[in-house]
CSV table of C-alpha atoms in Angstrom, one decimal:
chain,number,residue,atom,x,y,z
C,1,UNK,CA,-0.9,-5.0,-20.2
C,2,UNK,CA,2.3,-2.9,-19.5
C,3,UNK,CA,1.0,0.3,-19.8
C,4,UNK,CA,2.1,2.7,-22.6
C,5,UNK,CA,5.3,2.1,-24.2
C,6,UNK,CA,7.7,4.3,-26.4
C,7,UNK,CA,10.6,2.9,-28.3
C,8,UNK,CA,13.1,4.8,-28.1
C,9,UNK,CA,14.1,6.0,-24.9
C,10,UNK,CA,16.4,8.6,-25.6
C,11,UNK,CA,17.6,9.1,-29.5
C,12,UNK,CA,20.8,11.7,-30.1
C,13,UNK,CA,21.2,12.5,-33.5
C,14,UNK,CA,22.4,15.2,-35.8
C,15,UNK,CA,21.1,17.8,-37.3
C,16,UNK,CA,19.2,17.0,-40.9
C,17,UNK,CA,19.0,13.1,-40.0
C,18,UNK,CA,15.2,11.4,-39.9
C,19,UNK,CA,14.3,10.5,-36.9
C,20,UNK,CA,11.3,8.1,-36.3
C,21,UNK,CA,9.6,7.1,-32.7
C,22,UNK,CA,7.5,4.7,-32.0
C,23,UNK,CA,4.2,4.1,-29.4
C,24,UNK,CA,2.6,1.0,-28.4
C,25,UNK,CA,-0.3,2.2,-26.6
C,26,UNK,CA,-2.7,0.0,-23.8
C,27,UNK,CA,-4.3,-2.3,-26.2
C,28,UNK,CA,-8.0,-1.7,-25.6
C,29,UNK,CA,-7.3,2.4,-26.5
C,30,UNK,CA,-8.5,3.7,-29.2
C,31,UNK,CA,-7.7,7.3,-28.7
C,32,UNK,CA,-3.9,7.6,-29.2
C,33,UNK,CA,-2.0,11.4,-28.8
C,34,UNK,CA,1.4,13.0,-29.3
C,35,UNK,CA,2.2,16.2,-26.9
C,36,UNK,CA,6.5,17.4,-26.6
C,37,UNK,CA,7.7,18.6,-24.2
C,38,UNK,CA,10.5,21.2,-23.8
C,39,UNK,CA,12.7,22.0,-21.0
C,40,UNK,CA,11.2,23.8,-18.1
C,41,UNK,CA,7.8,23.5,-20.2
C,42,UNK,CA,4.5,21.8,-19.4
C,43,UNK,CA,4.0,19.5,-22.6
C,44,UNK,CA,1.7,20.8,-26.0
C,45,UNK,CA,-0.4,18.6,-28.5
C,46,UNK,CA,1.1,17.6,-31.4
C,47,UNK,CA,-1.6,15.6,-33.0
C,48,UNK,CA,-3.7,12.4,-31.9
C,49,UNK,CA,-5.7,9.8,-33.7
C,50,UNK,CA,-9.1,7.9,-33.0
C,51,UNK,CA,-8.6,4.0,-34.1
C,52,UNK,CA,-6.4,4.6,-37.2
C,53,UNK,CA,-7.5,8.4,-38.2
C,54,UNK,CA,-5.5,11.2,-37.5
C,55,UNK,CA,-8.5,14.0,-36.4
C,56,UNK,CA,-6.3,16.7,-35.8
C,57,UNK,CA,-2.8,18.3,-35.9
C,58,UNK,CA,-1.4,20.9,-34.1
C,59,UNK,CA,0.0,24.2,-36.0
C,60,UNK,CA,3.5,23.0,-34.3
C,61,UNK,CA,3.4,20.0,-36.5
C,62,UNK,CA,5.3,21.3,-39.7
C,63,UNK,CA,5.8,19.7,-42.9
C,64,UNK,CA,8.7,17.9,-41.5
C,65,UNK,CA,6.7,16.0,-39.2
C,66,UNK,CA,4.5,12.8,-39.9
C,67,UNK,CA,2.4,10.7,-37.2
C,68,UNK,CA,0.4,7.4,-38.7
C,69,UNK,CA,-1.2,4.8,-36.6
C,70,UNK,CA,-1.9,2.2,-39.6
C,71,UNK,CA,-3.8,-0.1,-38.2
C,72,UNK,CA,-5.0,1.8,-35.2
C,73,UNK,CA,-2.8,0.2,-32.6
C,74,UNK,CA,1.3,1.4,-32.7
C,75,UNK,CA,1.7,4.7,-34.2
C,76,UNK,CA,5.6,6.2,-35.1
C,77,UNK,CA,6.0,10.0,-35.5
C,78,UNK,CA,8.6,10.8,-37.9
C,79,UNK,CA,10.6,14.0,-38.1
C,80,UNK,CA,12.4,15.0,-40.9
C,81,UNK,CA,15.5,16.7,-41.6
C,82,UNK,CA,16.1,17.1,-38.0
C,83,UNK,CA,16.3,20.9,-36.8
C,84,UNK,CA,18.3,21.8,-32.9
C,85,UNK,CA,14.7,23.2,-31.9
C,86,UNK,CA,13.4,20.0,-32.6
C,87,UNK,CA,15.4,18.4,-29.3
C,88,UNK,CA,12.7,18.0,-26.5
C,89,UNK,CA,11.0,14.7,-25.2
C,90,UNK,CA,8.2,13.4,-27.4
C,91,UNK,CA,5.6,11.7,-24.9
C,92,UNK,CA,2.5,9.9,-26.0
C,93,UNK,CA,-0.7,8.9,-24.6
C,94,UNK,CA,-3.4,6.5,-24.7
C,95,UNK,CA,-7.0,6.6,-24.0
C,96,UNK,CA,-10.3,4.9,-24.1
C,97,UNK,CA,-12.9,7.8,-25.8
C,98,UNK,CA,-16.1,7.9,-23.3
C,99,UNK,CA,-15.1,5.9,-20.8
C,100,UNK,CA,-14.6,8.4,-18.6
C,101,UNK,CA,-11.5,7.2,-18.1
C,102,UNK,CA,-8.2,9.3,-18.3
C,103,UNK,CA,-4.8,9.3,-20.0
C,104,UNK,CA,-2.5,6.9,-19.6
C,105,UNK,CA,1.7,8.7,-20.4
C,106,UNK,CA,4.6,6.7,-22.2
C,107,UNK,CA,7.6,7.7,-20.6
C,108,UNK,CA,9.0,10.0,-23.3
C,109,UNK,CA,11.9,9.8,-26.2
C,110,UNK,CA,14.3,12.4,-25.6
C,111,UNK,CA,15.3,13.9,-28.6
C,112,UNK,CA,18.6,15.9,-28.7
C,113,UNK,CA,20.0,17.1,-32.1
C,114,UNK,CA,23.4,18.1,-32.3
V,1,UNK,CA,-2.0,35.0,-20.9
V,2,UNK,CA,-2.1,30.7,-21.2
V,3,UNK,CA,-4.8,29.1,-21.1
V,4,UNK,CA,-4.1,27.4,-17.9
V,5,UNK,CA,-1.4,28.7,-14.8
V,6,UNK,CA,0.0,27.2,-12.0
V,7,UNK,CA,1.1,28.4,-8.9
V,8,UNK,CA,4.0,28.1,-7.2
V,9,UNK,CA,6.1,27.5,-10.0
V,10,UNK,CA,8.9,26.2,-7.6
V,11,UNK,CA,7.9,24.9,-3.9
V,12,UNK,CA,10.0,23.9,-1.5
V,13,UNK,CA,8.9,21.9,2.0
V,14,UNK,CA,9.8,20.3,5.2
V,15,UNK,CA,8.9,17.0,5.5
V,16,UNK,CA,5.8,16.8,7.6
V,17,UNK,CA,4.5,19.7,6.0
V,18,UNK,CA,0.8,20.1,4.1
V,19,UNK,CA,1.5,21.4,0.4
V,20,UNK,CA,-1.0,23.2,-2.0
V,21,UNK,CA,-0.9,23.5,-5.7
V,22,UNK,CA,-3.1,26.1,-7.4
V,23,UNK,CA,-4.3,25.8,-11.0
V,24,UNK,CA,-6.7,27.9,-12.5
V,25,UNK,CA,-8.2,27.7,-16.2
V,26,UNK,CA,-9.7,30.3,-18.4
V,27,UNK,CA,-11.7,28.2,-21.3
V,28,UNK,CA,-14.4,26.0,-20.7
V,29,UNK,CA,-13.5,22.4,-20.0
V,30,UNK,CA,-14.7,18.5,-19.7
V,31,UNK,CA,-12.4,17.8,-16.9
V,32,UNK,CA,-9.4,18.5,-15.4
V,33,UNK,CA,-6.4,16.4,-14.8
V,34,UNK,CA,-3.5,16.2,-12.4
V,35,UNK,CA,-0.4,15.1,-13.2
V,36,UNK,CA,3.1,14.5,-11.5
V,37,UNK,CA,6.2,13.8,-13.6
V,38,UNK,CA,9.9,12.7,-12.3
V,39,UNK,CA,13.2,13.2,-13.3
V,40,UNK,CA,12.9,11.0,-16.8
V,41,UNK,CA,9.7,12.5,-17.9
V,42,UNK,CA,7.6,9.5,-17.0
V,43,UNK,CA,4.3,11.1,-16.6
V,44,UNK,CA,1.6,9.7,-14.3
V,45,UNK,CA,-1.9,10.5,-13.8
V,46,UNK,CA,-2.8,11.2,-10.5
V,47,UNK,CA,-6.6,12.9,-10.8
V,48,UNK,CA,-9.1,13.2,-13.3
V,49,UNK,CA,-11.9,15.5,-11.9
V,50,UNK,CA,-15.2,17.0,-13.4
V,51,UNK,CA,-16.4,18.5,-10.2
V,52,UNK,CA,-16.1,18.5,-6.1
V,53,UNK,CA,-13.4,16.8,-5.2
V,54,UNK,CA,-11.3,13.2,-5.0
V,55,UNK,CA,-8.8,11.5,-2.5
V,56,UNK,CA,-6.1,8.9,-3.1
V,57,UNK,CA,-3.8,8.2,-0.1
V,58,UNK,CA,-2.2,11.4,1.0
V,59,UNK,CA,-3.1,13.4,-1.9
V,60,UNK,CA,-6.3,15.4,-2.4
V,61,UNK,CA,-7.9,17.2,-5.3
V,62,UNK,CA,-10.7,19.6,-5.8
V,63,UNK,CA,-12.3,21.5,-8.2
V,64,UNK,CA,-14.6,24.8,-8.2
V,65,UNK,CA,-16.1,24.6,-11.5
V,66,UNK,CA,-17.6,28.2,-11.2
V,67,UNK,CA,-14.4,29.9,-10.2
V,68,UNK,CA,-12.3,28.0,-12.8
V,69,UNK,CA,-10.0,26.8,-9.8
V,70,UNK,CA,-8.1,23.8,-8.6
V,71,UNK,CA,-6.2,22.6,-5.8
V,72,UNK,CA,-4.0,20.1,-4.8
V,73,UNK,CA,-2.7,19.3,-1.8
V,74,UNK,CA,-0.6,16.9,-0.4
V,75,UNK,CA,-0.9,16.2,3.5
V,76,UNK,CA,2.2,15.1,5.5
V,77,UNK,CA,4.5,15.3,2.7
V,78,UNK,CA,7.4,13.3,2.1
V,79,UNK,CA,10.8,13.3,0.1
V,80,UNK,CA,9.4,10.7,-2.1
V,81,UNK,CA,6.7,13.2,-3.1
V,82,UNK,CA,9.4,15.3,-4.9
V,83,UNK,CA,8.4,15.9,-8.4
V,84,UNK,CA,6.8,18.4,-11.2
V,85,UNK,CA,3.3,18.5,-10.2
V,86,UNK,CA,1.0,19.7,-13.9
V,87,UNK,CA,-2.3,20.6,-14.2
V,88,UNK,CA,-3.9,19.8,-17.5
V,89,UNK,CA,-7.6,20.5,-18.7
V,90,UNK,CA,-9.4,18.5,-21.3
V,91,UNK,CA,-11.5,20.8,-23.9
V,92,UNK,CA,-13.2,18.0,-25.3
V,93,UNK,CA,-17.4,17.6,-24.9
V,94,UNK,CA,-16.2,14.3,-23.0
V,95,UNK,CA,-13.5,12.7,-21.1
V,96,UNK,CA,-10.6,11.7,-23.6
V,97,UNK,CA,-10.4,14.8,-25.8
V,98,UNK,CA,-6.8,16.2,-26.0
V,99,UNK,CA,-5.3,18.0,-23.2
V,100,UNK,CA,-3.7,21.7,-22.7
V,101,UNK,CA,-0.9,21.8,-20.2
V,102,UNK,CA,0.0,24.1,-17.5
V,103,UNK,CA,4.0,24.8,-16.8
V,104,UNK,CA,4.2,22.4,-14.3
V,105,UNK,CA,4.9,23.4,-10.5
V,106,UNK,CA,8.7,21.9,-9.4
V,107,UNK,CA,8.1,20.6,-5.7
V,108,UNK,CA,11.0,19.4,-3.4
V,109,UNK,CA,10.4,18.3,-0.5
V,110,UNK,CA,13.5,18.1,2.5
V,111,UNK,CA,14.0,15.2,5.2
């Protein structure tokens, strides 16, 4: 297993684009968050997802945004009509729920909208 | 106020020298995590502590669960140790709930 991976690594794009990101978590997870990260910042939650349900979504995660994790392995987060505030680094992170065990980080997509 | 703060937010060292990172919490937690980050945003987990305190290498952690207080330190720190050091508690009523981050504490460490 490689760890966590997110695809991809850096994403410039313009302003009212979609953007979508992608996670491949450890395999044997079944917990599976989103946290972003701005400059100088520690990261926040975004949302995160047991097996394939999403149980619970941050007040930051607007309309614009979507996360799914279909079959609950990958999961993509989508943003919509892409806004300047919206340029941070998107991390996600996997773990195993009662292990005892902790997080395993992606190393980020960096979003910049221009 | 957050929920959780670091101190320093910036620390500089010589190498050689024995580094402490502060983080205290005000919410009731499952555990506590440390964290260190490089240039890239690659984060890596360094600690996960529910109580007393762990050692990996050079790098020690503790917690006082009562006080709502952890340390890290670093012993005979080196350049390579040069990174943003976060503190992060878990909420959850077990290991794996979602986390709430502290700023981060920017550590650079000289030759």
């Amino acid at each position: 297993d490689t760890g966590v991976s997110q695809d991809p690594r850096h994403k410039i794009t313009k302003r009212g684009q979609n953007v979508t990101f992608r996670c491949d978590p450890i395999s044997e997870h079944n917990r599976l968050y989103w946290y972003r990260q701005t400059l100088g910042q520690g990261p926040e939650f975004l949302t995160y997802f047991q097996n394939e349900a999403q149980l619970e979504k941050s007040r930051l995660l607007s309309d614009r945004f979507s996360a799914e994790r279909p079959k609950g392995s990958f999961s993509t987060l989508e943003i919509q009509r892409t806004e300047q505030g919206d340029s941070a680094m998107y991390l996600c992170a996997s773990s195993f729920w009662g292990s005892g065990y902790g997080y395993t980080f992606g190393s980020g997509t960096r979003l910049t909208v221009v | 106020k957050n929920e959780v703060e670091q101190s320093p937010q910036n620390l500089t060292a010589q190498e050689g020298e024995f580094i402490t990172i502060n983080c205290s919490y005000s919410v009731g937690i499952s555990a506590l995590h440390w964290l260190q980050q490089h240039p890239g945003g690659g984060i890596v987990s360094l600690f996960m502590l529910s109580s007393g305190k762990k050692k990996h290498g050079r790098l020690i952690a503790t917690i006082n669960i009562q006080e709502k207080h952890s340390s890290l330190h670093i012993t005979a720190s080196h350049p390579r140790d040069s990174a943003v050091y976060i503190c992060a508690v878990g909420r959850g009523v077990a290991s794996g709930s979602r986390l709430t981050f502290g700023e981060g504490t920017q550590l650079t460490v000289n030759p």
